[in-house]
Amino acid sequence: MQRRDFLKYSAALGVLSSFPLLSGRLYAAERPRLPIPTLLEPDAQSSIRLTAQVGKSVLAGHQATTWGYNGSLLGPALRLEQGKKVNVEIHNRLSESTTVHWHGLEIPGEVDGGPQGVIAPGASRQVSFTPQQRAATCWFHPHQHGKTGHQVAMGLAGLVLIDDLESRQLMLPKQWGIDDIPLIIQDKRFDADGQIDYQLDVMSAAVGWFGDTLLCNGVNYPQFGALRGWLRLRLLNGCNARSLELATSDGRPMYVVGSDGGLLAEPVKVESLPVLMGERFEVLVEVKDAKPFEIMALPVTQMGMQVAPFDKPQPVVRIQPVPVHGSGELPDTLAKVPELPKLEGLNTRWLQLMMDPRLDQMGMQALMEKYGQGAMAGMDHGAMGHGDMEQMKGGMDHSAMDHGAMGKMANGDRKLDIYNANKINGKAFDMNTPSFNVPRGQYERWTISGEGDMMLHPFHIHGTQFRILSEDGKPPAEHRRGWKDTVRVEGKRSEVLVRFDHTAPAQHSYMAHCHLLEHEDTGMMLGFTVS
Ligand code: C2O
Ligand code: CU
Ligand code: CU
């Protein structure tokens, strides 16, 4: 932040707080402030220290046990510089094993922190890498196999900001916590004691774990005092299983300037913005006058995600303008995004996502049983076909979902093992057997198919920022044509152009998986090597 801006800003805040009436009108007193994650830069030795630890947080009015990095919930935002090496010392003070994965970073498999990068309780691990990729908003989170969903739900997640020369020369808002703010959006559910109520069971293995409370940077519906001018929002969908559709409450447009792996060529104006689990977008919104507005999460048609209160738009954060002008701009052009190379003759791969049909059906039945028809979100409009829905309704009427019936279903011919019920190319994740090897530095076309079920599978690939060639059977939307590490797969096929510039050996292979964390934890993941 420039010194002058800082002085202006703090002077204004000072004035505000000395006029309780005025500030009272500006800040709804009962609404908590938006917490801003601390920026953490490498020290003089290029080192950063991260500790996964247990703490307490007040969530939705209750004291809950939560997990965080260097604190009790979420983590700092690491600011890294393109071309500059960093050593990260990771300490695990949890009572179970964990890993720290660098989602979106193009770094070697050895330091990628996938399910093989296990850090035992009480132990630590040091990783060093040099980000060579362009400026981007990435993130880090645990990747302990079978436990990722739980560990993320408990609060483990943080941001990684990469800066480069190109991004620094742009006039984009870049004063952290002032006109450049992160919104880490997550839903959670609590038990009667106010504790995070996580379950990996038939229902969540099928549709994912979802909650009834939306948190933004760990707080339910906070408010943020914004300068008049352009506000940059770094959006992260950190939900385990919920896709988001974000919009402003007063219909003011959002200008998308960046996707997962970096800035777009030019801003793309949108009225609303779908953000899948694991995805990041950077958007600019204009704060012109004194009128407050909200960032809202609109209802989505994803299975299970219309359970109340998400059948109605939910506020994410209130943006409350303060009477000080900001200096950031919305540039006409942003970054160089290269043309796609020639696609003919490239290596191709086919990744067929599969759910055990029994899991699919039992999961949906459990969902209907618990939350009623409304939970099926658009699925009752023939999307399932083949009369599956009728059959299911029939089953419901005869209360097929009592535990006896469940047991019988599960014991059909073979017991349904939910930990291996989701698959890719017919195989549930096997840590010891990489599925294939990719030659380093070469473009390949991968097709990911979701034909076979109607679930949303945001598919993510480690070690690369790719380009989307087609997304769920359609050309990608304008703002999804830049650098991406996650692609939508929902009943159809998506095609991506990938290239890996680093290696990944069998002991630390890269992962490709569904980022609906309960699908990932129950097998919809594969490992691959790069050499
Ligand atoms: Cu965000 Cu393999 O993960
Ligand atoms: Cu990742
Ligand atoms: Cu999935």
Coordinates of C-alpha atoms and ligand atoms in Angstrom, one line a residue:
M1 CA 0.0 0.0 0.0
Q2 CA 1.2 3.5 -0.8
R3 CA 1.9 5.5 2.3
R4 CA -0.3 8.3 1.3
D5 CA -3.3 6.0 0.7
F6 CA -2.7 4.4 4.1
L7 CA -2.7 7.7 5.8
K8 CA -5.9 8.8 4.0
Y9 CA -7.5 5.5 4.9
S10 CA -6.6 5.4 8.5
A11 CA -7.5 9.1 9.0
A12 CA -10.9 8.3 7.6
L13 CA -11.4 5.4 9.9
G14 CA -10.3 7.5 12.8
V15 CA -12.9 10.1 11.9
L16 CA -15.5 7.5 11.6
S17 CA -14.9 5.9 15.0
S18 CA -15.0 9.3 16.7
F19 CA -18.5 9.9 15.4
P20 CA -20.4 6.9 16.8
L21 CA -23.6 7.9 15.2
L22 CA -22.0 8.1 11.8
S23 CA -20.0 4.9 12.1
G24 CA -23.0 3.2 13.6
R25 CA -24.9 3.9 10.5
L26 CA -22.0 2.7 8.3
Y27 CA -21.3 -0.4 10.2
A28 CA -24.3 -2.4 11.3
A29 CA -23.0 -3.0 14.8
E30 CA -24.3 -6.6 15.1
R31 CA -22.5 -7.7 12.0
P32 CA -19.0 -9.0 12.5
R33 CA -16.1 -7.5 10.4
L34 CA -14.7 -9.6 7.6
P35 CA -11.5 -11.2 8.9
I36 CA -8.6 -10.8 6.5
P37 CA -6.0 -13.6 6.5
T38 CA -2.5 -12.3 7.5
L39 CA -0.1 -12.0 4.7
L40 CA 2.9 -14.2 5.2
E41 CA 6.0 -13.7 3.1
P42 CA 9.2 -15.7 3.1
D43 CA 11.7 -14.4 5.7
A44 CA 15.3 -13.4 5.0
Q45 CA 16.2 -17.1 4.7
S46 CA 13.4 -17.5 2.2
S47 CA 11.5 -19.6 4.8
I48 CA 7.9 -19.8 5.9
R49 CA 6.7 -21.8 8.8
L50 CA 3.3 -23.4 8.8
T51 CA 1.8 -25.3 11.8
A52 CA -1.4 -27.3 11.5
Q53 CA -3.0 -27.0 14.9
V54 CA -6.2 -27.3 16.9
G55 CA -8.0 -24.3 18.4
K56 CA -11.4 -22.9 19.2
S57 CA -13.5 -20.6 17.1
V58 CA -16.8 -19.0 17.5
L59 CA -18.8 -20.3 14.5
A60 CA -22.4 -19.2 14.0
G61 CA -22.6 -18.2 17.7
H62 CA -21.1 -21.3 19.3
Q63 CA -17.6 -22.2 20.5
A64 CA -16.4 -25.0 18.3
T65 CA -13.2 -27.0 18.0
T66 CA -11.6 -26.0 14.8
W67 CA -8.3 -26.6 13.0
G68 CA -6.1 -24.0 11.3
Y69 CA -2.6 -23.2 10.1
N70 CA -0.7 -20.9 12.5
G71 CA -4.1 -20.2 14.2
S72 CA -7.3 -21.8 15.1
L73 CA -9.1 -21.5 11.7
L74 CA -8.1 -21.3 8.1
G75 CA -4.5 -20.0 7.6
P76 CA -2.4 -17.1 6.5
A77 CA -2.2 -16.0 2.8
L78 CA 1.3 -16.8 1.6
R79 CA 2.7 -14.2 -0.8
L80 CA 5.2 -15.7 -3.2
E81 CA 7.2 -14.2 -6.0
Q82 CA 7.6 -15.7 -9.4
G83 CA 11.1 -17.1 -9.7
K84 CA 11.9 -16.9 -6.0
K85 CA 12.6 -20.0 -4.1
V86 CA 10.7 -20.6 -0.8
N87 CA 11.3 -23.2 1.9
V88 CA 8.2 -24.1 3.8
E89 CA 8.6 -25.8 7.2
I90 CA 5.3 -27.6 7.9
H91 CA 4.6 -28.8 11.5
N92 CA 1.8 -31.1 12.3
R93 CA 0.4 -30.5 15.8
L94 CA -2.8 -32.4 15.1
S95 CA -3.4 -35.8 16.6
E96 CA -3.6 -37.5 13.2
S97 CA -1.5 -37.5 10.0
T98 CA -2.0 -34.8 7.4
T99 CA -0.4 -33.5 4.2
V100 CA -0.2 -30.0 2.8
H101 CA -1.0 -29.8 -0.9
W102 CA -0.3 -26.7 -3.0
H103 CA -3.5 -26.6 -5.1
G104 CA -2.8 -24.8 -8.4
L105 CA 1.0 -24.7 -8.1
E106 CA 3.1 -26.1 -10.9
I107 CA 5.8 -27.7 -8.7
P108 CA 7.5 -31.1 -8.7
G109 CA 5.6 -34.2 -7.4
E110 CA 8.0 -34.5 -4.4
V111 CA 6.8 -31.3 -2.9
D112 CA 3.2 -31.3 -4.2
G113 CA 1.9 -32.6 -0.9
G114 CA -0.5 -35.2 -2.3
P115 CA -1.7 -38.2 -0.3
Q116 CA 1.9 -39.6 -0.3
G117 CA 3.4 -36.5 1.4
V118 CA 2.2 -37.7 4.8
I119 CA 3.3 -35.8 8.0
A120 CA 2.8 -37.9 11.1
P121 CA 1.3 -36.3 14.2
G122 CA 4.0 -34.3 16.0
A123 CA 6.3 -34.5 13.0
S124 CA 7.3 -31.9 10.4
R125 CA 8.3 -31.8 6.8
Q126 CA 10.3 -29.2 4.9
V127 CA 9.5 -28.6 1.2
S128 CA 11.3 -26.1 -1.1
F129 CA 10.1 -25.0 -4.5
T130 CA 10.3 -22.0 -6.9
P131 CA 7.1 -21.0 -8.4
Q132 CA 7.8 -20.2 -12.1
Q133 CA 4.2 -19.7 -13.1
R134 CA 2.4 -16.4 -13.7
A135 CA 0.6 -14.4 -11.0
A136 CA -2.3 -16.2 -9.6
T137 CA -4.5 -16.9 -6.6
C138 CA -3.9 -20.5 -5.5
W139 CA -4.5 -22.3 -2.2
F140 CA -3.2 -25.0 0.1
H141 CA -5.1 -27.6 2.0
P142 CA -4.7 -31.2 3.4
H143 CA -4.8 -34.2 1.1
Q144 CA -4.7 -37.1 3.6
H145 CA -6.4 -39.9 1.7
G146 CA -9.8 -40.7 3.1
K147 CA -9.6 -37.7 5.5
T148 CA -9.3 -34.7 3.2
G149 CA -13.0 -33.9 3.5
H150 CA -12.9 -34.0 7.3
Q151 CA -9.7 -32.0 7.6
V152 CA -10.9 -29.3 5.3
A153 CA -14.2 -29.2 7.0
M154 CA -12.4 -28.7 10.4
G155 CA -10.9 -25.5 8.9
L156 CA -7.6 -26.3 7.3
A157 CA -7.2 -24.2 4.1
G158 CA -5.1 -21.1 3.2
L159 CA -4.3 -19.0 0.2
V160 CA -1.2 -18.7 -1.9
L161 CA -0.8 -15.5 -3.9
I162 CA 1.8 -15.5 -6.6
D163 CA 3.0 -12.1 -7.9
D164 CA 4.9 -11.4 -11.1
L165 CA 6.2 -8.3 -12.9
E166 CA 3.3 -8.3 -15.4
S167 CA 0.7 -8.3 -12.6
R168 CA 2.6 -5.7 -10.5
Q169 CA 2.6 -3.2 -13.5
L170 CA -1.1 -3.3 -13.8
M171 CA -3.2 -0.7 -12.0
L172 CA -5.4 -3.4 -10.5
P173 CA -6.3 -2.8 -6.8
K174 CA -3.6 -4.4 -4.8
Q175 CA -3.7 -3.2 -1.2
W176 CA -4.2 -6.3 0.8
G177 CA -7.2 -6.1 3.1
I178 CA -8.2 -2.7 1.7
D179 CA -9.1 -2.9 -1.9
D180 CA -7.7 -6.4 -2.6
I181 CA -9.6 -8.8 -0.4
P182 CA -10.0 -12.6 -0.3
L183 CA -13.3 -14.3 0.2
I184 CA -12.9 -17.9 1.2
I185 CA -16.4 -19.2 1.0
Q186 CA -17.4 -22.4 2.8
D187 CA -20.6 -24.0 4.2
K188 CA -20.7 -25.9 7.5
R189 CA -23.1 -27.8 9.6
F190 CA -23.0 -28.0 13.4
D191 CA -24.3 -30.5 15.9
A192 CA -26.4 -29.8 19.0
D193 CA -23.2 -28.7 20.9
G194 CA -22.2 -26.3 18.2
Q195 CA -19.3 -28.6 17.0
I196 CA -18.6 -29.1 13.3
D197 CA -20.8 -32.0 12.3
Y198 CA -18.8 -34.0 9.7
Q199 CA -19.8 -37.4 8.4
L200 CA -18.5 -39.5 5.7
D201 CA -21.3 -41.9 5.1
V202 CA -23.5 -43.3 2.2
M203 CA -25.2 -40.0 1.7
S204 CA -22.1 -37.8 1.8
A205 CA -20.1 -40.3 -0.3
A206 CA -22.8 -39.9 -2.9
V207 CA -23.7 -36.2 -2.9
G208 CA -21.0 -34.7 -0.7
W209 CA -21.0 -33.2 2.8
F210 CA -22.9 -29.9 2.9
G211 CA -24.0 -27.5 5.6
D212 CA -26.7 -25.0 6.4
T213 CA -24.5 -22.1 7.3
L214 CA -22.4 -20.1 4.9
L215 CA -19.1 -18.7 6.2
C216 CA -16.9 -16.1 4.5
N217 CA -13.3 -16.2 5.8
G218 CA -14.7 -18.2 8.7
V219 CA -17.5 -15.9 9.7
N220 CA -21.2 -16.0 8.9
Y221 CA -22.3 -12.9 6.9
P222 CA -19.6 -10.5 7.8
Q223 CA -19.3 -6.9 6.6
F224 CA -16.5 -5.1 4.9
G225 CA -15.8 -1.4 4.7
A226 CA -14.7 -0.7 1.1
L227 CA -13.1 2.4 -0.5
R228 CA -15.1 4.1 -3.2
G229 CA -13.7 2.8 -6.4
W230 CA -12.7 -0.6 -7.7
L231 CA -12.7 -3.5 -5.2
R232 CA -10.8 -6.7 -6.1
L233 CA -12.3 -9.9 -4.7
R234 CA -10.2 -13.0 -4.7
L235 CA -12.9 -15.7 -4.5
L236 CA -12.2 -19.2 -3.4
N237 CA -14.9 -21.9 -3.2
G238 CA -13.5 -23.8 -0.3
C239 CA -16.6 -25.9 0.3
N240 CA -16.3 -29.6 0.5
A241 CA -19.1 -30.3 -2.0
R242 CA -21.2 -27.2 -2.7
S243 CA -20.9 -25.3 -5.9
L244 CA -21.6 -21.6 -5.7
E245 CA -23.3 -19.2 -8.0
L246 CA -22.2 -15.7 -6.9
A247 CA -23.8 -12.4 -7.7
T248 CA -24.3 -8.9 -6.3
S249 CA -27.5 -8.1 -4.4
D250 CA -28.2 -5.0 -6.5
G251 CA -27.3 -6.5 -9.8
R252 CA -24.1 -4.5 -10.3
P253 CA -21.8 -6.4 -12.7
M254 CA -18.7 -8.2 -11.7
Y255 CA -15.7 -8.1 -14.0
V256 CA -13.7 -11.3 -14.0
V257 CA -10.0 -10.6 -14.3
G258 CA -8.5 -13.9 -13.3
S259 CA -9.2 -17.6 -13.1
D260 CA -7.4 -20.5 -11.2
G261 CA -4.0 -20.1 -12.8
G262 CA -3.7 -16.4 -13.6
L263 CA -5.1 -13.3 -15.1
L264 CA -7.3 -13.3 -18.2
A265 CA -6.4 -11.5 -21.4
E266 CA -9.1 -8.9 -20.7
P267 CA -11.9 -8.5 -18.1
V268 CA -15.1 -10.4 -18.7
K269 CA -18.3 -8.8 -17.4
V270 CA -20.7 -11.2 -15.8
E271 CA -24.0 -10.8 -14.0
S272 CA -23.4 -14.0 -11.9
L273 CA -20.5 -16.3 -11.6
P274 CA -20.5 -20.0 -11.0
V275 CA -17.5 -21.1 -8.8
L276 CA -16.9 -24.8 -8.4
M277 CA -15.3 -26.4 -5.4
G278 CA -11.6 -25.7 -5.4
E279 CA -11.9 -23.0 -8.0
R280 CA -10.7 -19.4 -7.7
F281 CA -11.7 -16.3 -9.6
E282 CA -10.6 -12.8 -9.2
V283 CA -13.3 -10.2 -9.9
L284 CA -13.5 -6.4 -9.7
V285 CA -16.7 -4.7 -8.6
E286 CA -17.3 -1.0 -8.6
V287 CA -18.1 0.7 -5.4
K288 CA -19.4 4.0 -6.6
D289 CA -21.7 5.6 -4.0
A290 CA -22.5 5.1 -0.4
K291 CA -25.0 2.3 -1.1
P292 CA -24.1 -0.9 0.7
F293 CA -24.6 -4.2 -1.2
E294 CA -24.1 -7.9 -0.7
I295 CA -22.2 -10.6 -2.4
M296 CA -24.9 -13.3 -2.6
A297 CA -24.8 -17.1 -3.2
L298 CA -27.8 -17.9 -5.4
P299 CA -29.5 -21.3 -5.4
V300 CA -27.8 -23.9 -7.6
T301 CA -29.3 -27.0 -9.3
Q302 CA -26.6 -29.4 -7.8
M303 CA -28.0 -32.5 -6.1
G304 CA -28.6 -31.9 -2.4
M305 CA -27.6 -28.2 -2.5
Q306 CA -31.1 -26.8 -2.5
V307 CA -31.8 -28.0 1.0
A308 CA -32.8 -25.0 3.1
P309 CA -31.7 -22.4 3.6
F310 CA -29.9 -22.7 0.2
D311 CA -33.2 -22.9 -1.6
K312 CA -33.0 -19.1 -1.3
P313 CA -30.2 -16.7 -2.0
Q314 CA -27.8 -16.5 0.9
P315 CA -25.6 -13.4 1.7
V316 CA -21.9 -14.1 1.7
V317 CA -20.6 -10.6 2.8
R318 CA -22.0 -7.1 3.0
I319 CA -19.9 -4.5 1.3
Q320 CA -20.3 -1.2 3.1
P321 CA -18.6 1.8 1.3
V322 CA -16.5 4.2 3.4
P323 CA -16.1 7.8 2.3
V324 CA -12.6 7.5 0.9
H325 CA -11.6 7.0 -2.7
G326 CA -9.6 4.1 -3.8
S327 CA -6.9 4.2 -6.5
G328 CA -7.1 0.8 -8.2
E329 CA -8.4 0.6 -11.8
L330 CA -10.0 -1.9 -14.1
P331 CA -7.5 -2.1 -17.0
D332 CA -8.8 -2.8 -20.5
T333 CA -6.2 -5.5 -21.0
L334 CA -4.6 -7.7 -18.4
A335 CA -2.1 -10.4 -19.3
K336 CA -0.9 -12.3 -22.3
V337 CA -2.7 -15.6 -22.6
P338 CA -1.2 -17.6 -25.4
E339 CA -3.2 -18.9 -28.3
L340 CA -3.9 -22.6 -28.1
P341 CA -1.3 -24.7 -29.9
K342 CA -2.1 -27.1 -32.7
L343 CA -4.2 -29.9 -31.3
E344 CA -3.8 -32.5 -34.0
G345 CA -1.6 -35.5 -33.3
L346 CA -1.4 -34.9 -29.5
N347 CA -1.4 -37.7 -27.0
T348 CA -4.9 -38.3 -25.7
R349 CA -6.2 -39.9 -22.5
W350 CA -9.7 -40.9 -21.4
L351 CA -10.8 -40.6 -17.8
Q352 CA -14.2 -42.1 -17.1
L353 CA -15.6 -41.0 -13.8
M354 CA -17.8 -43.7 -12.2
M355 CA -20.0 -44.1 -9.2
D356 CA -21.1 -47.4 -7.9
P357 CA -24.8 -47.4 -9.0
R358 CA -25.8 -48.7 -5.5
L359 CA -24.0 -45.8 -3.9
D360 CA -25.7 -43.4 -6.2
Q361 CA -29.1 -44.7 -5.5
M362 CA -28.7 -45.3 -1.8
G363 CA -27.1 -41.9 -1.4
M364 CA -30.0 -40.2 -3.1
Q365 CA -32.5 -42.2 -1.2
A366 CA -30.9 -41.2 2.0
L367 CA -31.0 -37.6 0.9
M368 CA -34.7 -37.7 0.0
E369 CA -35.5 -39.5 3.3
K370 CA -33.7 -36.9 5.3
Y371 CA -34.7 -33.7 3.4
G372 CA -37.6 -34.6 1.2
Q373 CA -38.2 -34.1 -2.5
G374 CA -36.9 -30.6 -2.6
A375 CA -33.3 -31.8 -2.0
M376 CA -33.3 -33.5 -5.4
A377 CA -32.6 -30.1 -7.0
G378 CA -33.8 -30.3 -10.6
M379 CA -33.2 -34.1 -10.7
D380 CA -37.0 -34.7 -10.9
H381 CA -37.3 -33.2 -14.3
G382 CA -36.4 -36.2 -16.2
A383 CA -32.6 -35.7 -15.9
M384 CA -32.2 -39.2 -14.5
G385 CA -34.4 -40.9 -17.0
H386 CA -35.1 -44.6 -17.1
G387 CA -37.8 -44.2 -14.4
D388 CA -35.1 -44.3 -11.7
M389 CA -36.9 -41.5 -10.0
E390 CA -40.2 -43.2 -10.0
Q391 CA -38.6 -46.3 -8.6
M392 CA -37.1 -44.2 -5.9
K393 CA -40.3 -42.5 -5.0
G394 CA -41.9 -45.9 -4.8
G395 CA -39.2 -47.1 -2.5
M396 CA -39.8 -44.0 -0.3
D397 CA -43.5 -44.7 0.0
H398 CA -42.8 -48.2 1.3
S399 CA -40.2 -46.7 3.6
A400 CA -37.4 -48.7 2.1
M401 CA -35.0 -46.6 4.0
D402 CA -35.3 -48.0 7.4
H403 CA -32.0 -49.5 8.6
G404 CA -33.0 -53.0 7.8
A405 CA -33.7 -52.2 4.2
M406 CA -30.4 -50.3 4.0
G407 CA -28.5 -53.3 5.4
K408 CA -30.1 -55.6 2.9
M409 CA -29.3 -53.3 0.0
A410 CA -25.7 -53.0 1.2
N411 CA -25.5 -56.8 1.5
G412 CA -27.0 -57.5 -1.9
D413 CA -24.4 -59.7 -3.5
R414 CA -21.4 -57.9 -2.2
K415 CA -21.2 -55.4 0.6
L416 CA -21.0 -51.8 -0.6
D417 CA -17.6 -50.5 0.5
I418 CA -18.1 -46.8 0.4
Y419 CA -14.4 -46.1 0.6
N420 CA -14.0 -47.6 -2.8
A421 CA -17.3 -46.9 -4.4
N422 CA -16.2 -44.0 -6.6
K423 CA -13.8 -44.8 -9.4
I424 CA -12.0 -43.6 -12.5
N425 CA -11.7 -46.0 -15.4
G426 CA -13.1 -48.8 -13.3
K427 CA -10.6 -48.4 -10.4
A428 CA -10.9 -46.8 -7.0
F429 CA -7.8 -44.8 -5.9
D430 CA -4.8 -46.9 -5.2
M431 CA -1.9 -45.0 -3.7
N432 CA 0.7 -47.6 -4.7
T433 CA -0.1 -47.9 -8.4
P434 CA 0.1 -44.9 -10.6
S435 CA -2.4 -45.2 -13.5
F436 CA -0.1 -43.9 -16.3
N437 CA 3.1 -41.9 -17.0
V438 CA 3.0 -38.6 -18.9
P439 CA 6.0 -37.4 -20.8
R440 CA 7.3 -34.1 -19.3
G441 CA 6.9 -30.9 -21.2
Q442 CA 4.4 -32.2 -23.8
Y443 CA 0.9 -31.2 -24.5
E444 CA -1.8 -33.8 -24.1
R445 CA -5.6 -33.8 -24.6
W446 CA -7.4 -35.4 -21.7
T447 CA -11.1 -36.1 -21.9
I448 CA -12.9 -36.5 -18.6
S449 CA -16.3 -38.1 -18.9
G450 CA -19.1 -37.9 -16.4
E451 CA -21.5 -39.9 -18.6
G452 CA -23.2 -42.4 -16.4
D453 CA -24.4 -40.3 -13.5
M454 CA -25.8 -36.8 -13.2
M455 CA -23.6 -35.6 -10.3
L456 CA -21.4 -32.6 -10.5
H457 CA -17.8 -33.5 -10.6
P458 CA -15.4 -30.5 -10.5
F459 CA -12.3 -32.3 -11.9
H460 CA -8.9 -31.2 -10.8
I461 CA -5.4 -32.1 -11.9
H462 CA -2.2 -31.5 -10.0
G463 CA 1.0 -30.1 -11.3
T464 CA -0.5 -28.1 -14.2
Q465 CA -2.5 -25.1 -15.2
F466 CA -4.5 -26.3 -18.2
R467 CA -6.8 -24.9 -20.8
I468 CA -10.4 -26.0 -21.3
L469 CA -11.2 -27.1 -24.8
S470 CA -14.7 -28.1 -24.1
E471 CA -16.6 -28.2 -20.9
D472 CA -19.4 -30.6 -20.2
G473 CA -20.2 -30.9 -23.9
K474 CA -20.0 -27.2 -24.7
P475 CA -17.4 -24.6 -25.6
P476 CA -16.1 -23.0 -22.3
A477 CA -17.5 -19.7 -21.2
E478 CA -15.4 -16.7 -22.0
H479 CA -14.0 -16.3 -18.5
R480 CA -13.1 -20.1 -18.3
R481 CA -10.8 -19.9 -21.3
G482 CA -7.7 -18.8 -19.4
W483 CA -5.5 -20.8 -17.0
K484 CA -7.5 -23.4 -15.1
D485 CA -6.8 -26.4 -12.8
T486 CA -10.4 -27.5 -12.4
V487 CA -13.1 -28.2 -15.0
R488 CA -16.8 -28.9 -14.7
V489 CA -17.9 -32.5 -15.5
E490 CA -21.6 -33.1 -15.0
G491 CA -23.1 -35.9 -17.0
K492 CA -21.2 -35.1 -20.2
R493 CA -17.6 -34.8 -21.4
S494 CA -15.0 -32.2 -20.8
E495 CA -11.7 -31.9 -22.7
V496 CA -8.6 -30.1 -21.4
L497 CA -5.2 -29.4 -22.8
V498 CA -2.6 -30.2 -20.2
R499 CA 1.2 -30.0 -20.0
F500 CA 3.5 -30.8 -17.0
D501 CA 6.8 -29.0 -16.7
H502 CA 8.0 -30.8 -13.6
T503 CA 8.4 -34.5 -12.8
A504 CA 6.5 -36.7 -10.4
P505 CA 7.9 -40.1 -9.4
A506 CA 5.8 -43.0 -8.3
Q507 CA 6.5 -42.4 -4.6
H508 CA 5.1 -38.8 -5.1
S509 CA 2.8 -39.0 -8.0
Y510 CA 0.5 -36.2 -9.1
M511 CA -3.2 -36.6 -8.5
A512 CA -6.2 -36.2 -10.8
H513 CA -9.5 -36.3 -9.0
C514 CA -13.0 -35.0 -8.4
H515 CA -12.8 -32.0 -6.0
L516 CA -16.1 -32.9 -4.4
L517 CA -14.0 -34.0 -1.4
E518 CA -16.2 -36.9 -0.4
H519 CA -16.0 -38.3 -4.0
E520 CA -12.2 -37.9 -3.8
D521 CA -12.0 -39.6 -0.4
T522 CA -14.0 -42.5 -1.6
G523 CA -12.0 -43.3 -4.6
M524 CA -12.6 -40.9 -7.5
M525 CA -8.9 -40.1 -7.8
L526 CA -5.9 -41.5 -9.6
G527 CA -2.2 -41.0 -9.4
F528 CA 0.1 -40.6 -12.4
T529 CA 3.8 -40.0 -12.9
V530 CA 5.6 -37.5 -15.1
S531 CA 9.1 -38.2 -16.4
Ligands
C2O1 CU1 -7.3 -29.0 -4.0 CU2 -5.8 -32.6 -5.1 O1 -6.6 -30.8 -4.5
CU2 CU -4.4 -29.7 -6.3
CU3 CU -17.4 -36.1 -8.1

